[in-house]
Coordinates of C-alpha atoms in Angstrom, one line a residue:
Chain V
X26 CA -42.3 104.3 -11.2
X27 CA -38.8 103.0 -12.7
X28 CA -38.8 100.3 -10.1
X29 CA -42.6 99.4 -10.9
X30 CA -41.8 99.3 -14.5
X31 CA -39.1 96.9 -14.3
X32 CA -40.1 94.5 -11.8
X33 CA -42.4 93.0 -13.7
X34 CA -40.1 92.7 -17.3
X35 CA -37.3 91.2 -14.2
X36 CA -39.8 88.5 -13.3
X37 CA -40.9 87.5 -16.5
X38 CA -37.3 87.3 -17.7
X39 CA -36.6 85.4 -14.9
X40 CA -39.8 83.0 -14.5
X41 CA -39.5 82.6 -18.5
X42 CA -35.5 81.5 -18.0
X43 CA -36.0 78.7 -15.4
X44 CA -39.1 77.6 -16.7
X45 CA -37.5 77.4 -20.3
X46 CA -34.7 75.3 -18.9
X47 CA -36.8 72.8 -16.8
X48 CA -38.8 72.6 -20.6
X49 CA -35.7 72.0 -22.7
X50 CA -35.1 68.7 -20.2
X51 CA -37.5 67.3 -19.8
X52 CA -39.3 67.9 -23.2
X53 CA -35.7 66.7 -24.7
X54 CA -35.2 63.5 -22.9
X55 CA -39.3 62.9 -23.2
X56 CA -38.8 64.0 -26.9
X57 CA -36.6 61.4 -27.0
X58 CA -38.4 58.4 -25.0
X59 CA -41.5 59.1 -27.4
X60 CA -39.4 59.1 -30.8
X61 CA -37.6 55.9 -30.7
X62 CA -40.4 53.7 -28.5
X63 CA -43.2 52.3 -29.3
X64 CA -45.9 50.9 -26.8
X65 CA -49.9 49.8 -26.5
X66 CA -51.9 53.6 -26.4
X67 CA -48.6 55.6 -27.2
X68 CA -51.1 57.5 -29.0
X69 CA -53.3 58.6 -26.1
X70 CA -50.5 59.4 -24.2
X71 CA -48.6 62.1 -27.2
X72 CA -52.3 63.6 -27.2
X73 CA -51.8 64.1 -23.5
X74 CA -48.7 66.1 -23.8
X75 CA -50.0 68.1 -26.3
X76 CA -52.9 68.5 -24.5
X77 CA -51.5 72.0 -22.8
X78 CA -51.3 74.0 -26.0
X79 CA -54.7 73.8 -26.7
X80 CA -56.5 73.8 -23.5
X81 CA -57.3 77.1 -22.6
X82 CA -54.8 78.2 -19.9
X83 CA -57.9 78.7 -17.6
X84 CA -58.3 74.6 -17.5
X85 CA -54.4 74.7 -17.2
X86 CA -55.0 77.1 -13.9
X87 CA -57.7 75.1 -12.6
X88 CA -55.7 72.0 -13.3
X89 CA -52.7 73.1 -11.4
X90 CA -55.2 74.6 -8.7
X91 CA -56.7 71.2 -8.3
X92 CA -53.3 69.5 -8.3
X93 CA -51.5 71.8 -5.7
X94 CA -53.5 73.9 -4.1
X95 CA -53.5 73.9 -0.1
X96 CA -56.3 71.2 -0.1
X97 CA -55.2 68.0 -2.3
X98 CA -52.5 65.7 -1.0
X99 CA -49.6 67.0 -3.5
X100 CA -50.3 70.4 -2.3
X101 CA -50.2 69.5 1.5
X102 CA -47.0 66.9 0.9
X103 CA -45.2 70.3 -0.9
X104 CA -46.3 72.5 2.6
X105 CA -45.1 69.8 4.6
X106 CA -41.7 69.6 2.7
X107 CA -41.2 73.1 2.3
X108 CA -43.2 74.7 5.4
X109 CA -44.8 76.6 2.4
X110 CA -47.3 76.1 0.0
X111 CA -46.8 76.4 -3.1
X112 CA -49.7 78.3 -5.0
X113 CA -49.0 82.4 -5.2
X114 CA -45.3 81.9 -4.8
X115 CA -42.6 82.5 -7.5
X116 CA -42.6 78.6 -8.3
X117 CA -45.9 78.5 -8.8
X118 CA -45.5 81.0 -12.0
X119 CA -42.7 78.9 -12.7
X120 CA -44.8 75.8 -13.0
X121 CA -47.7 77.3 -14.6
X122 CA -45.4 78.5 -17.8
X123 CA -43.6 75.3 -17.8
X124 CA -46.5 72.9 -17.9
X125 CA -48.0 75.6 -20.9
X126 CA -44.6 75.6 -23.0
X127 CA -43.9 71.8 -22.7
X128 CA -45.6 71.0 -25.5
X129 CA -43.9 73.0 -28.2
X130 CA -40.4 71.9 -26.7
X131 CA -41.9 68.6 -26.8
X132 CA -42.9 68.2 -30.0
X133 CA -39.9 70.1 -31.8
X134 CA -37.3 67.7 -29.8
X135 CA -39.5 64.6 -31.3
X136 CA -40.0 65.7 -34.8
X137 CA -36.0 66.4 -34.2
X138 CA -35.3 63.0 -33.1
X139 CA -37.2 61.3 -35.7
X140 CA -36.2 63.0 -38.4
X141 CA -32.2 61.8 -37.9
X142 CA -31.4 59.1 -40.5
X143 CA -31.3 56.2 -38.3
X144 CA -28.5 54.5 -40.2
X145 CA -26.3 57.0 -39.3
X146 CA -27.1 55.9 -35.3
X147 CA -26.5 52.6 -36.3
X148 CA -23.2 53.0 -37.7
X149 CA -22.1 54.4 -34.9
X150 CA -23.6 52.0 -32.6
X151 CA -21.4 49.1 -35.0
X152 CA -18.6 51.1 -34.0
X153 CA -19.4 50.2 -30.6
X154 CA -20.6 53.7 -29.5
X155 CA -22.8 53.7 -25.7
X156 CA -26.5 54.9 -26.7
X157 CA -25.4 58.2 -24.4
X158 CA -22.4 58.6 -27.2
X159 CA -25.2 58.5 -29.8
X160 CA -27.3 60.3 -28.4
X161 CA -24.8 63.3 -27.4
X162 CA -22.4 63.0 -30.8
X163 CA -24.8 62.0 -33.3
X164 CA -28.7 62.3 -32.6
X165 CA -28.1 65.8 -31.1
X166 CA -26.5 67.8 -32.8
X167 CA -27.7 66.5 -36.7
X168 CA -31.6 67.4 -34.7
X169 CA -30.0 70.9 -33.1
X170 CA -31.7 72.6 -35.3
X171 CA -34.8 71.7 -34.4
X172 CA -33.9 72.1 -30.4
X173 CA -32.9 75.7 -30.8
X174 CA -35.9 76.5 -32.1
X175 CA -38.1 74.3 -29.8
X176 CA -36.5 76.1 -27.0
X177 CA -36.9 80.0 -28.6
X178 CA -40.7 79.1 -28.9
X179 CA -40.8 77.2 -24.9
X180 CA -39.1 80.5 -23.5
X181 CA -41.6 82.8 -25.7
X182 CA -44.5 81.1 -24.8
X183 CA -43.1 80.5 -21.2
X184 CA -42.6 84.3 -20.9
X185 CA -46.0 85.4 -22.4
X186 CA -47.9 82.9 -19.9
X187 CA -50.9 84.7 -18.4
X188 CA -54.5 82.7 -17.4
X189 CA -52.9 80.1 -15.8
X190 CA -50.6 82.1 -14.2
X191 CA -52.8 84.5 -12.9
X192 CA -54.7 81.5 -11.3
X193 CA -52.6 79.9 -10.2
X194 CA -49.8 81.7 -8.9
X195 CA -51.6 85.0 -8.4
X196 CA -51.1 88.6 -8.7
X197 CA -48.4 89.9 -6.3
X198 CA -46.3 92.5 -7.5
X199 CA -42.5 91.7 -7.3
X200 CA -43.4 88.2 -6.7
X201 CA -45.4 86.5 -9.4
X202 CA -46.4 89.7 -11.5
X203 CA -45.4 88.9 -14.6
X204 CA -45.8 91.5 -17.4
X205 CA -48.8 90.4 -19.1
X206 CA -50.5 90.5 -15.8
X207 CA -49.0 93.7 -15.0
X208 CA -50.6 94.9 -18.4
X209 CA -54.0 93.5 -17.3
X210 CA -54.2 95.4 -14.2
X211 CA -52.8 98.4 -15.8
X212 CA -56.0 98.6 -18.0
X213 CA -58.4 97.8 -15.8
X214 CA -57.2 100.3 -13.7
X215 CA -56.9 102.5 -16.5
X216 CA -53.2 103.0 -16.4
X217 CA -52.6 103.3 -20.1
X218 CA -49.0 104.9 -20.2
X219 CA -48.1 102.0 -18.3
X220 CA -50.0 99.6 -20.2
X221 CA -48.2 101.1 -23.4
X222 CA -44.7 100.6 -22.2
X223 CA -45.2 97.0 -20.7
X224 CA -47.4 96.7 -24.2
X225 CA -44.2 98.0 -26.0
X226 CA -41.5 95.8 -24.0
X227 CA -43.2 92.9 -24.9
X228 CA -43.8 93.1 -28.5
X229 CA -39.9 94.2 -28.6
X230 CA -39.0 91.1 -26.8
X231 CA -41.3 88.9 -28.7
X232 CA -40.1 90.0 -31.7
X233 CA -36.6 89.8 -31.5
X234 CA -37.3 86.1 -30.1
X235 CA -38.9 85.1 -32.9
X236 CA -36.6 86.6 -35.7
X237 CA -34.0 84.5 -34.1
X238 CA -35.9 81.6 -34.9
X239 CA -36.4 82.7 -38.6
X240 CA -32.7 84.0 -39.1
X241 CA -31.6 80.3 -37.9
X242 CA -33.8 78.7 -40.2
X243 CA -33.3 80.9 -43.2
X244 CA -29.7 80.3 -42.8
Chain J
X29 CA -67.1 60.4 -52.4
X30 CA -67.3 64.1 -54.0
X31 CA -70.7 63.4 -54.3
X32 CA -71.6 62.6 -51.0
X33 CA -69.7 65.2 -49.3
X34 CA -71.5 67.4 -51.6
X35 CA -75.0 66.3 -50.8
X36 CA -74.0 66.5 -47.3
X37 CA -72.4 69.7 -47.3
X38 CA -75.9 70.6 -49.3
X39 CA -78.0 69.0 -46.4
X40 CA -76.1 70.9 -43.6
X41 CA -76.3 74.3 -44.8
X42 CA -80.2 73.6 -45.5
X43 CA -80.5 72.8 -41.9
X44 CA -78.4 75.5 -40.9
X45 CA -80.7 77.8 -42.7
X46 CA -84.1 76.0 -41.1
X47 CA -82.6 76.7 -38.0
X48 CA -81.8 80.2 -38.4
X49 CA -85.1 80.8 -40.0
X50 CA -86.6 79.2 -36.7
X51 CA -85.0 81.9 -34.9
X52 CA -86.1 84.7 -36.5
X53 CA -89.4 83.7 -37.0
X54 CA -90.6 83.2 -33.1
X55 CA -88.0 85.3 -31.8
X56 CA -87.9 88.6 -33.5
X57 CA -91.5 89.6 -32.7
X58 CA -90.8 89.0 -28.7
X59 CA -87.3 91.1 -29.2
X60 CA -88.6 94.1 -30.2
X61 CA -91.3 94.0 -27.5
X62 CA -89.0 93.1 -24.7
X63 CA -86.5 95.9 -23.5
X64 CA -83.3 94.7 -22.0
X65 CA -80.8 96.5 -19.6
X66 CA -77.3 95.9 -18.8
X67 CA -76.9 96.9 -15.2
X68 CA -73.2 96.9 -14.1
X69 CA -72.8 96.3 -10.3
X70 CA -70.1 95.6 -7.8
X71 CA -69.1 91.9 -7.5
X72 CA -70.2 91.9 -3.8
X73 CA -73.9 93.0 -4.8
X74 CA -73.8 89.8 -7.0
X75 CA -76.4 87.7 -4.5
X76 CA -78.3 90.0 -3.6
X77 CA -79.3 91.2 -7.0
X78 CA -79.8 88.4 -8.6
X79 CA -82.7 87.9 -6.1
X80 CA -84.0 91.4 -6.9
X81 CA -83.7 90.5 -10.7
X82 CA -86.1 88.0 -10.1
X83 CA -88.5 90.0 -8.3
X84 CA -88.3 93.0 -11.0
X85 CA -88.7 90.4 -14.0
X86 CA -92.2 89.5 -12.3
X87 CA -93.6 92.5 -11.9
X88 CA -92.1 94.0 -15.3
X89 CA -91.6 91.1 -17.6
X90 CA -91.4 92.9 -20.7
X91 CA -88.0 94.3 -19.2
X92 CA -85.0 91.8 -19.3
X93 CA -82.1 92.7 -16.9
X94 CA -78.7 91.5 -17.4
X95 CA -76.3 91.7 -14.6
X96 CA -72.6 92.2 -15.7
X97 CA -70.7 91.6 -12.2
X98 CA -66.9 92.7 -11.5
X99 CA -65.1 95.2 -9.6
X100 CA -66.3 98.7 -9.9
X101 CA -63.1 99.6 -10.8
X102 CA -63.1 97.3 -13.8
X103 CA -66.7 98.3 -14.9
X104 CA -65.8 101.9 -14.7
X105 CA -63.2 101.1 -17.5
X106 CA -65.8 99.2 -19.5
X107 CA -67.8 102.4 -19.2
X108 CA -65.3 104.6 -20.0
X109 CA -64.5 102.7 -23.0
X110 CA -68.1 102.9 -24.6
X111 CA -69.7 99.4 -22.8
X112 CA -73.2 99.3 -23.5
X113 CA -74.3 99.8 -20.2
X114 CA -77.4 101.6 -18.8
X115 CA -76.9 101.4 -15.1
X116 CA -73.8 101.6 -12.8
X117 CA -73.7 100.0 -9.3
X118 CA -70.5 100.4 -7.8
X119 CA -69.4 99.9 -4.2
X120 CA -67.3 103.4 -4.2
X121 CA -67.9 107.0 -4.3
X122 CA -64.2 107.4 -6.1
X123 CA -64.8 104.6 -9.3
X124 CA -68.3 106.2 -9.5
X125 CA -67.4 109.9 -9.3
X126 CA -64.9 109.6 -12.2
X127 CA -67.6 108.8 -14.4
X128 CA -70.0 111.9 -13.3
X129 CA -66.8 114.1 -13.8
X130 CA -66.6 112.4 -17.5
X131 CA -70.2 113.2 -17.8
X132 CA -71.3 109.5 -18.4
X133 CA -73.5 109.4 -15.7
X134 CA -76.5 112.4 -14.9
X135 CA -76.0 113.8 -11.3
X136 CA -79.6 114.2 -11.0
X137 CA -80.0 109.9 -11.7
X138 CA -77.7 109.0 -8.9
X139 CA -77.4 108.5 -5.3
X140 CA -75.7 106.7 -2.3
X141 CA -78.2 103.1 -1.8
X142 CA -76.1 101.1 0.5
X143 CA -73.1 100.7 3.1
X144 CA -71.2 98.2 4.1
X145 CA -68.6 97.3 7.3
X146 CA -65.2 95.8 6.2
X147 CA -63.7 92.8 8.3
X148 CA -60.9 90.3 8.0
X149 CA -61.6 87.2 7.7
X150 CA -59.5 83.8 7.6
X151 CA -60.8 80.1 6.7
X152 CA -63.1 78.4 9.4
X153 CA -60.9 75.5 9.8
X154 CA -57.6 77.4 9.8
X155 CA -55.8 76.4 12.9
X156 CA -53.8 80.0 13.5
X157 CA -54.6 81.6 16.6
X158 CA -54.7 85.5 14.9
X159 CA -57.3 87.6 16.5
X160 CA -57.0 91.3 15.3
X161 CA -55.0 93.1 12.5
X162 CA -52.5 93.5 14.2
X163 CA -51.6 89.5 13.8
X164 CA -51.1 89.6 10.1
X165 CA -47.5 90.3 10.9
X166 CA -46.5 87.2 12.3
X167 CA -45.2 85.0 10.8
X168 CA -48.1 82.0 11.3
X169 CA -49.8 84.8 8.3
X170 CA -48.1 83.6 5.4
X171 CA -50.4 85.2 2.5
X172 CA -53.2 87.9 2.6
X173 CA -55.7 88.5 -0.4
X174 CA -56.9 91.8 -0.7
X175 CA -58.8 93.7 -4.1
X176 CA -56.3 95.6 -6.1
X177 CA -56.3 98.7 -4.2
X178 CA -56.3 100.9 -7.6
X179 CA -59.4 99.0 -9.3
X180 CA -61.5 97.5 -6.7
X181 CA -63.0 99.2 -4.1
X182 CA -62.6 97.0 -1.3
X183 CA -59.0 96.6 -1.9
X184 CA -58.7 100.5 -1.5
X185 CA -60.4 100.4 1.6
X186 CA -58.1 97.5 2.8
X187 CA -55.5 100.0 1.8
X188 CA -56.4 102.4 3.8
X189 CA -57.3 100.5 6.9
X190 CA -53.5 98.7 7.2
X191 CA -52.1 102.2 6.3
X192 CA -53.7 104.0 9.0
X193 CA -52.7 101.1 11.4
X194 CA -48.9 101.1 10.3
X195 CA -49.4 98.2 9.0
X196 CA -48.9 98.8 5.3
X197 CA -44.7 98.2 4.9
X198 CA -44.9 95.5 7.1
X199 CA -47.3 93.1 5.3
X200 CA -47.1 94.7 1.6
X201 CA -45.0 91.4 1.1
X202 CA -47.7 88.8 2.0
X203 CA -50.1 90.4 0.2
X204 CA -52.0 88.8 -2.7
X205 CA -54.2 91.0 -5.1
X206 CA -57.5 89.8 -6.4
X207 CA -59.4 91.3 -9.0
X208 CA -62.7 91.5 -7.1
X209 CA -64.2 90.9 -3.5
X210 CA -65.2 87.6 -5.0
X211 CA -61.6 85.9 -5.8
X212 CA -60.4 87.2 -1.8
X213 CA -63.4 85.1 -0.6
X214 CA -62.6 82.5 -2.4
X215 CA -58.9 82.5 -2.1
X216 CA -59.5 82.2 1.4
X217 CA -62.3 79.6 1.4
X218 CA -60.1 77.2 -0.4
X219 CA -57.6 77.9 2.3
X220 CA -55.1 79.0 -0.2
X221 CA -54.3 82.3 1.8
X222 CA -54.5 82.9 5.3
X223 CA -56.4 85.7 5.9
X224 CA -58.3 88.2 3.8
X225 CA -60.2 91.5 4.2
X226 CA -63.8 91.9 2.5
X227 CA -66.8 92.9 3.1
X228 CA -69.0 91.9 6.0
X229 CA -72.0 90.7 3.4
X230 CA -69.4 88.5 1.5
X231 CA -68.5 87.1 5.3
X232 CA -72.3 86.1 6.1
X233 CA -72.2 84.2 2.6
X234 CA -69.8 81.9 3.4
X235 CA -69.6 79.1 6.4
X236 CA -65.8 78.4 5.3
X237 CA -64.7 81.5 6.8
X238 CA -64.9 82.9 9.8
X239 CA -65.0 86.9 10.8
X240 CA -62.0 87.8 12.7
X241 CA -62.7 91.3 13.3
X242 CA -64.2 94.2 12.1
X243 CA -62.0 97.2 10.6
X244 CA -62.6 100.6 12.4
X245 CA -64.6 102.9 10.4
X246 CA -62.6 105.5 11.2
X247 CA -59.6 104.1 9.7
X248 CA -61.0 104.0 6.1
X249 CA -62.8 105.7 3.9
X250 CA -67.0 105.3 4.1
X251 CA -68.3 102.2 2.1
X252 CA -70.8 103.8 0.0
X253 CA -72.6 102.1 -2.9
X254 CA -73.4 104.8 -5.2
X255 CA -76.2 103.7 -8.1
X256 CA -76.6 105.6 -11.4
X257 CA -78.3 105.8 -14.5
X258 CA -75.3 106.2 -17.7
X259 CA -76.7 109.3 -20.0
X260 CA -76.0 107.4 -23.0
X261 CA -78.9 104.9 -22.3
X262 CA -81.7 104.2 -24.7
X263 CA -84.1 103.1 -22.4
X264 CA -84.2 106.0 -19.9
X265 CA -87.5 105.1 -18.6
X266 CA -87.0 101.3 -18.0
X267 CA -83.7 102.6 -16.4
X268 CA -85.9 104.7 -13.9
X269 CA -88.2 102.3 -12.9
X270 CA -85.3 99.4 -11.8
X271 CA -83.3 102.6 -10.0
X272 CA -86.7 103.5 -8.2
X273 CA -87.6 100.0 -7.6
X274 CA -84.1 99.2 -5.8
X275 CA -85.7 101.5 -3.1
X276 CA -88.8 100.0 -2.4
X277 CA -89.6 98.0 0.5
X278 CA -89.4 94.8 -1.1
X279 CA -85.6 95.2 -2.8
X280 CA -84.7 97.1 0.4
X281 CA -85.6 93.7 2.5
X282 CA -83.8 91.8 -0.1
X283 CA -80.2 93.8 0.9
X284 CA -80.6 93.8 4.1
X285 CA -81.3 90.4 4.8
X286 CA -77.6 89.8 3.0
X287 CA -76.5 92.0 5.5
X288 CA -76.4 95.3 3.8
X289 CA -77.4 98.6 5.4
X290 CA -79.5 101.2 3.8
X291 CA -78.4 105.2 3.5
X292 CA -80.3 107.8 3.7
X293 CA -83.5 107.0 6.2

């Protein structure tokens, strides 16, 4: 009972934590491309990346079904490489809350980006600063605001993934049952206390997540 | 501008309320002539009542049916939790019985219909060489769908079977857990796992899977498909006459052409 109770709250955490971090890359340095560049359909393309938060996460699931499953060519290269596929295995979950959570990173790290004074860049760039100088002492940490809290919301969204999770990467307890799974099952099997405590963890967790957010930018 | 939007705004709710008018007009009269039940069933009955549905809806059309499909385990919640549901086909004796011992469903409106043989099953084209159950534990197996033994039925008897083969421990790892009998076909039609135990019917559908053998009957529980009419119905009559017309020769051909097999003759 204790070690059903915690696995799933484990693997969130976990899931949630590496997902976050693949997020708060690549949506940074893609935060960045988009904010200072400008190109033919650069519109079409930022609807693109935004396209994950409002899809509902059952297209996500199918997406990423369609994408890697055992039967398209990504899929099979992945089994190949790894003598495994991929779908129902930790990294799937992993994937499935990363490709959901992108967006929110995303878009915090460009409205970060732009909203530096770009004089300030320039200055230092006349002092004969490398763009990664700029980039590291000056763009980042005058938008750090704005990357905290792109990366509070990525891991909270990241660790309350569900639909495409449960598609994609499946329901297999210690493995890729995540808590809001676990609370699915628990009340359709009509395990309520459970249900109640996963219920409870989350809300707790959620919580605390997002008063971080509002502390930082009260401050 | 303000004008415009205005007249348009003016225009759209006009139409709005045409078109809601519309509705009532023709459809209220045909409403409160035509009776319609919610019939709950197991997701592996799906086919084979939707082929009955049809054949009811002829003979009674002023009787609408509406199928709500999932594992019995799941509808049993739904029940439990007040769904407005007149009748309750599940594919086990244990979801069903909770609901007489709640007194949802009248004792005297229910009884065993069907039965059913469990097998596992792997994709037609899979290239493994498994051959019984023993074979899920090497290592070729890499991922097994099964129901969730707790909600749907034929996870339990999956369950069962690899418990009373020793099998359990062993495999518990590989396992995947669907929410219905559906999602394990399909999980392994799409190749994504590598074997998967369901129900023979759910087999026959299906050319992209292949049976690889049945389970011993002994080492499971029976598969019994216990029907029943929920008390709280409002249409007790109607509810009869689709429960009594689920045993007639023409809905008993139906079943067993999808490969059922009928208790109780």
């Amino acid at each position: 009972m204790y070690e059903s109770f915690w696995s799933p709250i484990k693997l969130s955490i976990e899931i949630a934590t590496v997902a976050s971090v693949l997020v708060i890359l690549i949506g940074t340095l893609v935060g960045k491309v988009m904010a200072k560049t400008r190109f033919r359909g650069k519109s079409v393309v930022e609807t693109i990346l935004m396209l994950p938060l409002v899809l509902p996460p059952s297209v996500v699931g199918f997406g990423l079904i369609v994408v890697f499953g055992i039967q398209s060519p990504i899929g099979q290269a992945i089994e190949w490489l790894f003598q495994q596929p991929i779908i129902f295995t930790w990294w799937a979950a992993v994937i499935a809350s990363t490709v959901v959570a992108f967006p929110l990173m995303y878009q915090s790290a460009k409205t970060g980006f732009q909203s530096v004074n770009p004089i300030i860049e320039d200055a230092a760039r006349m002092d004969g600063a490398s763009e990664r100088r700029v980039f590291f002492y000056i763009t980042l940490p005058l938008s750090f605001h704005s990357i905290i809290s792109g990366s509070i919301l990525s891991f909270a969204r990241a660790f309350g993934e569900f639909g495409a999770t449960l598609m994609f990467a499946g329901n297999i307890p210690g493995v890729t049952q995540t808590i809001p799974t676990a609370i699915y099952i628990a009340v359709d099997t009509g395990d309520m206390k459970m249900a109640w405590l996963w219920v409870g963890s989350m809300i707790i967790i959620s919580f605390l997540l997002l008063q971080v957010i509002y502390r930082k930018s009260s401050q | 501008m303000k004008q415009i939007s205005k007249s348009t705004l003016g225009i759209t709710l006009l139409m709005l309320f045409l078109i809601s008018a519309c509705g009532t007009t023709s459809d209220s009269p045909m409403e409160s002539q035509k009776i319609s039940l919610t019939i709950s069933a197991a997701a592996s009955l799906s086919d084979a009542l939707i082929e009955i549905q049809t054949m009811f809806q002829e003979e009674n059309p002023h009787i609408d049916l509406t199928m709500n499909f999932g594992s019995s385990g799941t509808l049993k919640q739904q029940i439990l939790q007040g769904a407005p549901v007149d009748l309750f086909f599940s594919a086990s004796n244990y979801q069903f019985d909770v609901l007489i011992k709640k007194g949802l469903i009248d004792e005297t409106h229910s009884k065993p219909l069907l039965s059913n043989e469990l097998v596992l099953i792997t994709p037609t084209n899979a290239t493994n060489s498994f051959q019984s159950f023993e074979d899920l534990e090497s290592s070729d197996v890499r991922r097994i769908a099964i129901g969730i033994p707790e909600s749907v039925p034929v996870g339990t008897y999956a369950q069962e079977t690899l418990m009373s083969l020793g099998l359990w421990e062993k495999i518990k790892d590989k396992l995947v857990l669907s929410k219905d009998v559906r999602q394990v076909l399909t999980y392994v039609e799409t190749g994504n796992v590598d074997a998967g135990i369901v129900y023979r019917t759910d087999a026959l559908l299906s050319s992209k899977v292949k049976v690889i053998m049945e389970a011993e009957p002994s080492t499971h529980s029976e598969i019994m498909y216990p029907i029943g009419i929920i008390k709280r119905t409002q249409y007790l009559e109607e509810a009869q006459l689709f429960y009594t017309f689920l045993e007639q020769e023409e809905a008993i051909q139906v079943f067993e052409k999808y490969g059922f097999k009928i208790l109780g003759e």
